[in-house]
Amino acid sequence: MNRANESSSKEFILLGFSDKPWLQTPLLVLLLASYATTIFGNVSIMMVCILDPKLHTPMYFFFTNLSILDLCYTTSTIPHMLKNICQNKKTISYGGCVAQLIIFLALGATECLLLAVTSFDRYVAICRPLRYMTAFSWLTGFSNSVLQSSLTLNMPRCGHQEVDHFFCEVPALLKLSCADTKPIVSELFFFSVLILLIPVTLILISYGFIAQAVLRIRSAEGRRKAFGTCGSHMVVVSLFFGTGIYMYLQPPSSTSKDWGKMVSLFYGIFTPMLNPLIYSLRNKDMKEAFKSSIHVAVNGIIWSFYG
């Protein structure tokens, strides 16, 4: 039987924290709460940006893209994780694993690039550059995913099925290989550097310029607000890139088994949950549009009952 047939005829077993049954209930509650928050926040942003004509600008077009990405990013993993916990069944089909790997990796890479765009959107406030950079982020993210997924899935596994993770991800799948992974790891490292370190460098440069601009603000209150906004952005960026770098820029064998799983929750679950609050719902125009939408919706409900 060739390698492809060997792989496609089997399911993968996602171990997660199956050796720690006492963690199943807290993890279930955490996933449900974070996923519900992610759905509410990102769907709210999408609806407000679409329905309010005043928000039909390049910046809010970008926010809509980020919300769509975060919604799809979490949906590629969390529903299956919830299903596995509730049914106490830790399997995923080969096709499901391939789809999850490609989508999660593509959207994660796109998120890296979009967060880099966000850090200097004030410097590219012209319509066309922002739109072009958004499209470039999506294209690059999916291209990177196809390359990394192909390299990972072509490694021989010799019948190994137990993935020591919550979902199908490159570092966890590489550990199943029964061949020398060093050449593949070197290639994957190159792609990860492009997707992780280059955006981080751009972000740091952008925030350097932003810090200089903020320090020139004469008002102490203005500086406080500006640093508060930038600080919250940097917290999310640090969580996402810091944990991503930990997972993807070191050999899979060097990552702690349980710590790697916990780290993946930060860039796979917590960052998409925080993005709506940090990047959009704290925005003055967005808050006003959100309040206006709620007011219109409430009036519509009242009118339907009493009109």
Coordinates of C-alpha atoms in Angstrom, one line a residue:
M1 CA 0.0 0.0 0.0
N2 CA 1.5 3.4 -0.9
R3 CA 1.8 6.3 1.5
A4 CA -1.3 8.1 0.3
N5 CA -3.5 5.1 0.5
E6 CA -2.1 4.2 3.9
S7 CA -2.9 7.7 5.2
S8 CA -6.3 8.1 3.6
S9 CA -7.6 4.8 4.9
K10 CA -7.3 5.8 8.6
E11 CA -8.6 8.2 11.1
F12 CA -6.4 10.3 13.4
I13 CA -6.8 10.2 17.2
L14 CA -6.6 13.6 18.8
L15 CA -5.3 13.0 22.3
G16 CA -5.6 16.5 23.6
F17 CA -5.7 16.3 27.4
S18 CA -7.2 12.8 27.4
D19 CA -4.7 11.8 30.1
K20 CA -6.1 14.5 32.3
P21 CA -9.9 13.8 32.5
W22 CA -10.4 16.4 35.2
L23 CA -9.5 19.1 32.7
Q24 CA -12.3 18.1 30.2
T25 CA -15.1 20.1 31.9
P26 CA -13.0 23.4 32.5
L27 CA -11.8 23.1 28.9
L28 CA -15.4 22.7 27.6
V29 CA -16.6 25.8 29.5
L30 CA -13.6 27.8 28.3
L31 CA -14.1 26.8 24.7
L32 CA -17.8 27.5 24.8
A33 CA -17.4 30.9 26.4
S34 CA -14.6 32.0 24.1
Y35 CA -16.3 30.8 21.0
A36 CA -19.6 32.5 21.9
T37 CA -17.7 35.7 22.6
T38 CA -15.8 35.4 19.3
I39 CA -19.0 34.8 17.3
F40 CA -20.9 37.7 19.0
G41 CA -18.1 40.2 18.6
N42 CA -17.1 39.4 15.1
V43 CA -20.6 39.0 13.7
S44 CA -21.6 42.4 15.4
I45 CA -18.7 44.1 13.6
M46 CA -19.5 42.6 10.3
M47 CA -23.2 43.5 10.5
V48 CA -22.5 47.1 11.7
C49 CA -19.8 47.7 9.0
I50 CA -22.2 46.4 6.3
L51 CA -25.3 48.1 7.4
D52 CA -24.0 51.6 8.3
P53 CA -23.1 53.6 5.2
K54 CA -20.8 55.8 7.2
L55 CA -18.5 52.8 7.8
H56 CA -18.1 52.0 4.1
T57 CA -14.5 53.1 4.1
P58 CA -11.2 51.2 3.6
M59 CA -10.4 51.0 7.3
Y60 CA -13.8 49.4 8.1
F61 CA -13.5 47.2 5.1
F62 CA -10.3 46.0 6.7
F63 CA -12.0 45.4 10.1
T64 CA -14.7 43.4 8.3
N65 CA -12.0 41.2 6.7
L66 CA -10.4 40.7 10.1
S67 CA -13.7 39.7 11.6
I68 CA -14.5 37.2 8.9
L69 CA -11.0 35.8 9.3
D70 CA -11.3 35.4 13.1
L71 CA -14.7 33.8 12.8
C72 CA -13.5 31.2 10.2
Y73 CA -10.2 30.7 12.1
T74 CA -11.9 29.6 15.3
T75 CA -14.6 27.7 13.5
S76 CA -12.0 25.5 11.8
T77 CA -11.1 24.0 15.1
I78 CA -13.4 24.7 18.1
P79 CA -16.6 23.0 17.0
H80 CA -14.7 19.7 16.4
M81 CA -12.9 20.1 19.8
L82 CA -16.3 20.6 21.5
K83 CA -17.7 17.6 19.7
N84 CA -14.8 15.4 20.8
I85 CA -15.1 16.5 24.5
C86 CA -18.9 16.1 24.6
Q87 CA -18.9 12.7 22.9
N88 CA -15.7 11.6 24.5
K89 CA -14.6 10.5 21.0
K90 CA -11.2 11.8 20.1
T91 CA -11.0 11.0 16.3
I92 CA -11.0 12.9 13.1
S93 CA -11.0 11.5 9.6
Y94 CA -8.0 11.9 7.3
G95 CA -9.9 14.2 5.0
G96 CA -11.1 16.2 8.0
C97 CA -7.6 16.5 9.3
V98 CA -6.3 17.7 6.0
A99 CA -9.0 20.3 5.7
Q100 CA -8.4 21.5 9.2
L101 CA -4.7 21.7 8.7
I102 CA -4.9 23.7 5.5
I103 CA -7.7 26.1 6.7
F104 CA -6.2 26.7 10.2
L105 CA -2.7 27.3 8.8
A106 CA -3.9 29.5 6.0
L107 CA -6.1 31.7 8.2
G108 CA -3.4 31.9 10.9
A109 CA -0.8 33.1 8.3
T110 CA -3.3 35.6 7.0
E111 CA -3.9 36.8 10.5
C112 CA -0.2 37.4 11.0
L113 CA -0.1 39.6 7.9
L114 CA -3.3 41.5 8.7
L115 CA -2.1 42.3 12.2
A116 CA 1.0 43.7 10.5
V117 CA -1.2 45.8 8.3
T118 CA -3.2 47.0 11.3
S119 CA -0.1 48.3 13.0
F120 CA 0.6 50.9 10.3
D121 CA -2.9 51.5 8.9
R122 CA -2.6 55.1 9.9
Y123 CA 0.3 55.5 7.5
V124 CA -1.6 53.9 4.6
A125 CA -4.9 55.5 5.0
I126 CA -5.3 55.8 1.2
C127 CA -8.0 53.6 -0.2
R128 CA -6.2 51.5 -2.7
P129 CA -3.1 50.5 -0.7
L130 CA -5.1 49.2 2.2
R131 CA -7.4 47.2 0.0
Y132 CA -4.4 45.8 -2.0
M133 CA -2.6 44.8 1.2
T134 CA -5.6 43.0 2.5
A135 CA -6.0 41.0 -0.6
F136 CA -2.2 40.3 -0.6
S137 CA -2.5 39.0 3.0
W138 CA -5.2 36.5 2.1
L139 CA -3.4 35.3 -1.0
T140 CA -0.1 34.9 0.8
G141 CA -1.7 33.1 3.8
F142 CA -3.3 30.5 1.6
S143 CA -0.2 30.0 -0.6
N144 CA 1.9 29.4 2.5
S145 CA -0.7 27.0 3.9
V146 CA -0.7 24.9 0.7
L147 CA 3.1 24.6 0.8
Q148 CA 3.5 23.8 4.5
S149 CA 0.6 21.4 4.5
S150 CA 1.9 19.5 1.4
L151 CA 5.3 19.1 3.0
T152 CA 3.8 17.9 6.3
L153 CA 1.3 15.5 4.9
N154 CA 3.9 13.9 2.5
M155 CA 6.0 12.7 5.5
P156 CA 5.7 8.9 6.1
R157 CA 3.9 8.0 9.3
C158 CA 4.2 4.2 9.3
G159 CA 0.7 3.7 10.7
H160 CA 1.0 6.3 13.5
Q161 CA -2.4 7.8 14.2
E162 CA -2.2 9.4 17.7
V163 CA -1.9 13.2 17.3
D164 CA -0.9 14.6 20.7
H165 CA -2.9 17.8 20.3
F166 CA -6.4 19.2 20.2
F167 CA -6.5 19.6 16.4
C168 CA -4.4 18.9 13.3
E169 CA -1.5 21.3 13.2
V170 CA 2.0 21.1 11.6
P171 CA 4.2 20.6 14.8
A172 CA 1.9 17.8 16.1
L173 CA 1.7 16.0 12.8
L174 CA 5.4 16.1 12.2
K175 CA 5.9 14.1 15.4
L176 CA 4.0 11.2 13.8
S177 CA 6.7 10.8 11.1
C178 CA 8.9 7.7 11.2
A179 CA 11.5 9.4 8.9
D180 CA 14.1 12.0 9.5
T181 CA 12.2 15.3 9.7
K182 CA 15.2 17.7 9.7
P183 CA 15.1 18.5 6.0
I184 CA 11.4 19.3 6.1
V185 CA 11.7 21.2 9.4
S186 CA 14.3 23.4 7.8
E187 CA 12.0 24.2 4.8
L188 CA 9.1 24.8 7.2
F189 CA 11.3 27.0 9.3
F190 CA 12.0 29.3 6.3
F191 CA 8.3 29.7 5.5
S192 CA 7.5 30.4 9.2
V193 CA 10.2 33.1 9.3
L194 CA 8.6 34.8 6.4
I195 CA 5.1 34.6 7.9
L196 CA 6.0 35.4 11.6
L197 CA 9.3 37.3 11.9
I198 CA 8.8 39.7 8.9
P199 CA 5.4 40.9 10.2
V200 CA 6.8 41.2 13.7
T201 CA 9.6 43.4 12.4
L202 CA 7.2 45.6 10.5
I203 CA 5.0 45.9 13.6
L204 CA 7.9 46.9 15.8
I205 CA 9.1 49.5 13.2
S206 CA 5.5 50.9 12.9
Y207 CA 5.1 51.2 16.6
G208 CA 8.4 52.9 16.9
F209 CA 7.1 55.6 14.5
I210 CA 3.8 55.7 16.4
A211 CA 5.7 56.1 19.7
Q212 CA 7.6 59.1 18.3
A213 CA 4.4 60.7 17.1
V214 CA 2.7 60.1 20.4
L215 CA 5.6 61.7 22.4
R216 CA 5.1 64.8 20.3
I217 CA 1.6 65.2 21.5
R218 CA 1.5 68.1 23.9
S219 CA -1.6 67.1 25.9
A220 CA -0.9 64.6 28.7
E221 CA -4.4 63.2 28.3
G222 CA -3.8 62.7 24.6
R223 CA -0.6 60.9 25.2
R224 CA -2.3 58.7 27.8
K225 CA -5.1 57.7 25.4
A226 CA -2.8 57.1 22.6
F227 CA -0.4 54.9 24.7
G228 CA -3.5 53.1 26.1
T229 CA -4.7 52.2 22.6
C230 CA -1.3 51.2 21.4
G231 CA -0.7 49.2 24.6
S232 CA -3.8 47.1 24.1
H233 CA -2.8 46.5 20.5
M234 CA 0.6 45.3 21.6
V235 CA -0.8 42.9 24.2
V236 CA -2.8 41.1 21.5
V237 CA 0.1 41.2 19.0
S238 CA 2.5 39.8 21.6
L239 CA 0.1 37.0 22.6
F240 CA -0.5 36.0 19.0
F241 CA 3.1 36.2 17.6
G242 CA 4.9 35.2 20.8
T243 CA 3.0 31.9 21.1
G244 CA 3.1 31.4 17.3
I245 CA 6.9 31.8 17.3
Y246 CA 7.2 29.4 20.3
M247 CA 5.3 26.7 18.3
Y248 CA 6.7 27.2 14.8
L249 CA 10.2 28.5 15.1
Q250 CA 11.7 25.6 17.1
P251 CA 11.9 21.9 16.4
P252 CA 8.7 20.0 17.2
S253 CA 10.6 17.6 19.5
S254 CA 11.8 20.5 21.7
T255 CA 8.3 21.7 22.7
S256 CA 6.9 20.5 26.0
K257 CA 3.9 18.2 25.4
D258 CA 1.3 19.9 27.5
W259 CA 2.8 23.4 27.3
G260 CA 2.6 23.3 23.5
K261 CA -1.1 22.5 23.7
M262 CA -1.8 25.4 26.1
V263 CA 0.2 27.8 23.9
S264 CA -1.9 26.9 20.9
L265 CA -5.0 28.0 22.8
F266 CA -3.6 31.6 22.8
Y267 CA -3.1 32.1 19.1
G268 CA -6.0 29.7 18.1
I269 CA -8.7 30.9 20.5
F270 CA -7.9 33.9 22.7
T271 CA -6.5 36.3 20.1
P272 CA -9.5 36.0 17.8
M273 CA -11.8 36.6 20.8
L274 CA -9.9 39.7 21.8
N275 CA -9.5 41.2 18.4
P276 CA -13.0 42.7 18.1
L277 CA -12.7 44.4 21.4
I278 CA -9.2 45.8 20.8
Y279 CA -9.4 46.8 17.1
S280 CA -13.0 47.7 16.5
L281 CA -15.5 47.9 19.4
R282 CA -13.2 50.5 21.2
N283 CA -13.3 52.6 18.1
K284 CA -15.5 55.8 18.5
D285 CA -17.3 55.6 15.2
M286 CA -17.8 51.8 15.6
K287 CA -19.3 52.3 19.1
E288 CA -21.7 55.0 17.8
A289 CA -22.7 52.8 14.8
F290 CA -23.2 49.8 17.2
K291 CA -25.4 51.8 19.5
S292 CA -27.4 53.2 16.6
S293 CA -27.9 49.6 15.2
I294 CA -29.1 48.4 18.6
H295 CA -31.5 51.4 18.8
V296 CA -32.9 50.7 15.4
A297 CA -33.3 47.0 16.2
V298 CA -35.1 47.6 19.5
N299 CA -37.4 50.1 17.8
G300 CA -38.1 47.6 15.1
I301 CA -39.0 44.9 17.6
I302 CA -41.3 47.3 19.6
W303 CA -43.0 48.5 16.3
S304 CA -43.6 44.9 15.3
F305 CA -45.4 44.2 18.6
Y306 CA -47.3 47.5 19.1
G307 CA -47.3 49.2 15.7

